[in-house]
XYZ file of N, CA and C in Angstrom:
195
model
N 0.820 -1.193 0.000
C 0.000 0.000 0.000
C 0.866 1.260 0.000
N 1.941 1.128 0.761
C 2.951 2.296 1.127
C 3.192 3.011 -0.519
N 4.025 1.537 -1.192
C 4.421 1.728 -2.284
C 3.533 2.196 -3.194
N 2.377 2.173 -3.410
C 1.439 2.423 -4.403
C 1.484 4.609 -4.034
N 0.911 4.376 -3.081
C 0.793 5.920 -2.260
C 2.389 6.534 -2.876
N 3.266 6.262 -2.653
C 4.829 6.320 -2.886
C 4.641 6.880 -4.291
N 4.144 6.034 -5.288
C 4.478 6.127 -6.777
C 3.549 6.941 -6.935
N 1.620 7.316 -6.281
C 0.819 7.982 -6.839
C 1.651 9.870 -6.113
N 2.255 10.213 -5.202
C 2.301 10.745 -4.390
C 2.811 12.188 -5.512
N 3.483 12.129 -6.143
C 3.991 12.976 -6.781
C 3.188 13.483 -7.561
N 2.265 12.778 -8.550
C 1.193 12.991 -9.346
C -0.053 13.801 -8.721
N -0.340 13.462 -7.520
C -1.325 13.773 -6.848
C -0.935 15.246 -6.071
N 0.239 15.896 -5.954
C 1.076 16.299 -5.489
C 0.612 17.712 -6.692
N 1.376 17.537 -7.701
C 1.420 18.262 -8.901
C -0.167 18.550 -9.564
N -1.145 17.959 -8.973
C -2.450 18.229 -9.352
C -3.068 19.021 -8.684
N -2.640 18.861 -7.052
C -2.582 19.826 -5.942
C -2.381 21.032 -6.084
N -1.449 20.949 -6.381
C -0.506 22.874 -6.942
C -0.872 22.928 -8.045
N -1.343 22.702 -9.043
C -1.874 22.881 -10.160
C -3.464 23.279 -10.015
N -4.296 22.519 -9.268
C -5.898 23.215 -8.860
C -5.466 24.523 -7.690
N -4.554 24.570 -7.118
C -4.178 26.034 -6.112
C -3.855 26.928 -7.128
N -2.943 26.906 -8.104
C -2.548 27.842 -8.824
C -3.593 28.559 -9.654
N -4.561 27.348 -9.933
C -6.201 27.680 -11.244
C -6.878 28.602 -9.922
N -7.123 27.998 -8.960
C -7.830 29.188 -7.811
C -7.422 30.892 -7.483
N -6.296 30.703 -7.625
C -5.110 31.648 -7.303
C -5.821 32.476 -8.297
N -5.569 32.483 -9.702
C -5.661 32.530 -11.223
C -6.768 33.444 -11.372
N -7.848 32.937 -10.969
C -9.298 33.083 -11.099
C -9.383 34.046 -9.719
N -9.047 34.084 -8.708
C -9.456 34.990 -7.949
C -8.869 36.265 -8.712
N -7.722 36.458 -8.722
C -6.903 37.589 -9.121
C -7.674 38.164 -10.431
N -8.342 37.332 -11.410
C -8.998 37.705 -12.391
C -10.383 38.453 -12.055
N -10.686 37.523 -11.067
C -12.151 38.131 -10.653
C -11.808 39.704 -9.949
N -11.123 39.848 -9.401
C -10.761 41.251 -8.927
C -10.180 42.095 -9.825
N -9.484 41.601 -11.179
C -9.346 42.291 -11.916
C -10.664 43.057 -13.149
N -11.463 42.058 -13.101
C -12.829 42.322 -13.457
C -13.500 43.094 -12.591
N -13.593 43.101 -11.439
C -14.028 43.947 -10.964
C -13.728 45.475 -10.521
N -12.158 45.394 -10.741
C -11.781 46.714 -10.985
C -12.144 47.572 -12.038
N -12.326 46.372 -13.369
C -12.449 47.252 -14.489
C -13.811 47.582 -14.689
N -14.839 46.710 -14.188
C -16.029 47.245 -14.546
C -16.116 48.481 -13.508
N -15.722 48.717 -12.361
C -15.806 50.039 -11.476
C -15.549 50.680 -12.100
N -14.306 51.171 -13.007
C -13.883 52.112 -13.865
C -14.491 52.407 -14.684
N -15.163 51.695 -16.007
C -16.272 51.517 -16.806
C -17.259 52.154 -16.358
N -17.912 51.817 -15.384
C -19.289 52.780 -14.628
C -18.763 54.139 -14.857
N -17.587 54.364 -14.038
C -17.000 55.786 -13.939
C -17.408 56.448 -14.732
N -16.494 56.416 -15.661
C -16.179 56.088 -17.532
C -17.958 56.885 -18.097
N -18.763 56.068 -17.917
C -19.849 55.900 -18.365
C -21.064 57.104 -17.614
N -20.830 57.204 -16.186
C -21.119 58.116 -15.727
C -20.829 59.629 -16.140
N -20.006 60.003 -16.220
C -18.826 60.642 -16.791
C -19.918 61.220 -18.253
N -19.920 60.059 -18.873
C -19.629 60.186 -20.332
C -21.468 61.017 -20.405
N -22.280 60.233 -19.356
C -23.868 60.592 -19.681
C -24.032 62.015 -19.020
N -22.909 62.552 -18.450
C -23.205 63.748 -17.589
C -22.648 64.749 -18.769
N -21.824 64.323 -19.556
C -21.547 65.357 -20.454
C -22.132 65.599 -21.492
N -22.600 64.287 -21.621
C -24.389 64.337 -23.210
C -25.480 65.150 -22.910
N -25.344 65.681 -21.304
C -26.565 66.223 -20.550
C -26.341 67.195 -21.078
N -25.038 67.749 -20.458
C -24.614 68.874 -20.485
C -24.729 69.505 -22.269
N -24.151 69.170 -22.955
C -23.872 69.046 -23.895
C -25.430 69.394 -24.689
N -26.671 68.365 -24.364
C -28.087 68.613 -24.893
C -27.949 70.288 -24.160
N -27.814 70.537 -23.111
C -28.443 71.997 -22.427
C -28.035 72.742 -23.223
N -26.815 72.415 -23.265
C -26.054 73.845 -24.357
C -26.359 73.817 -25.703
N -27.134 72.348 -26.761
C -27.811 73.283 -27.426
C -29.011 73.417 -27.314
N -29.374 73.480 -26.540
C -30.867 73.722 -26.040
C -30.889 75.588 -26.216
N -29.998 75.607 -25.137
C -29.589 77.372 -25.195
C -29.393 77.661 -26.319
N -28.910 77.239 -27.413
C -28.345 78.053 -27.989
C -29.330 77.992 -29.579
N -30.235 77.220 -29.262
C -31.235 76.479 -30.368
C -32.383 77.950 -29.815
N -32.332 78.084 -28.477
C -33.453 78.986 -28.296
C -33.020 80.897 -28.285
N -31.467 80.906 -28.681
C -31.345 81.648 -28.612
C -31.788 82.669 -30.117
N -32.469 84.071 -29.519
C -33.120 84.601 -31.016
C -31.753 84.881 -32.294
């Protein structure tokens, strides 16, 4: 039994650190996604406050005689 465990040990070993590293992987991604969509909102916020702005002024300037 020793021996079997012995020969699987390395394999099982390297599959170990190999599913830690995919976890690792994927967290760091998921936070990288989530950084970027925060920024994006920003971005986007940003972008609809200046279309506002942007309609007012020609609003003004559509009504101007």
């Amino acid at each position: 039994m020793a021996d079997i465990l012995a020969a699987w040990l390395p394999l099982l070993l390297l599959i170990a650190v190999a599913i830690w590293l995919m976890r690792c992987s994927r967290r760091a991604m998921d936070r990288h996604v989530a950084e970027t969509e925060a920024i994006n909102n920003r971005i986007l916020e940003a972008s609809r406050e200046t279309v506002h702005e942007l309609r007012q002024i020609r609003k003004i300037l559509e009504d101007r005689p």
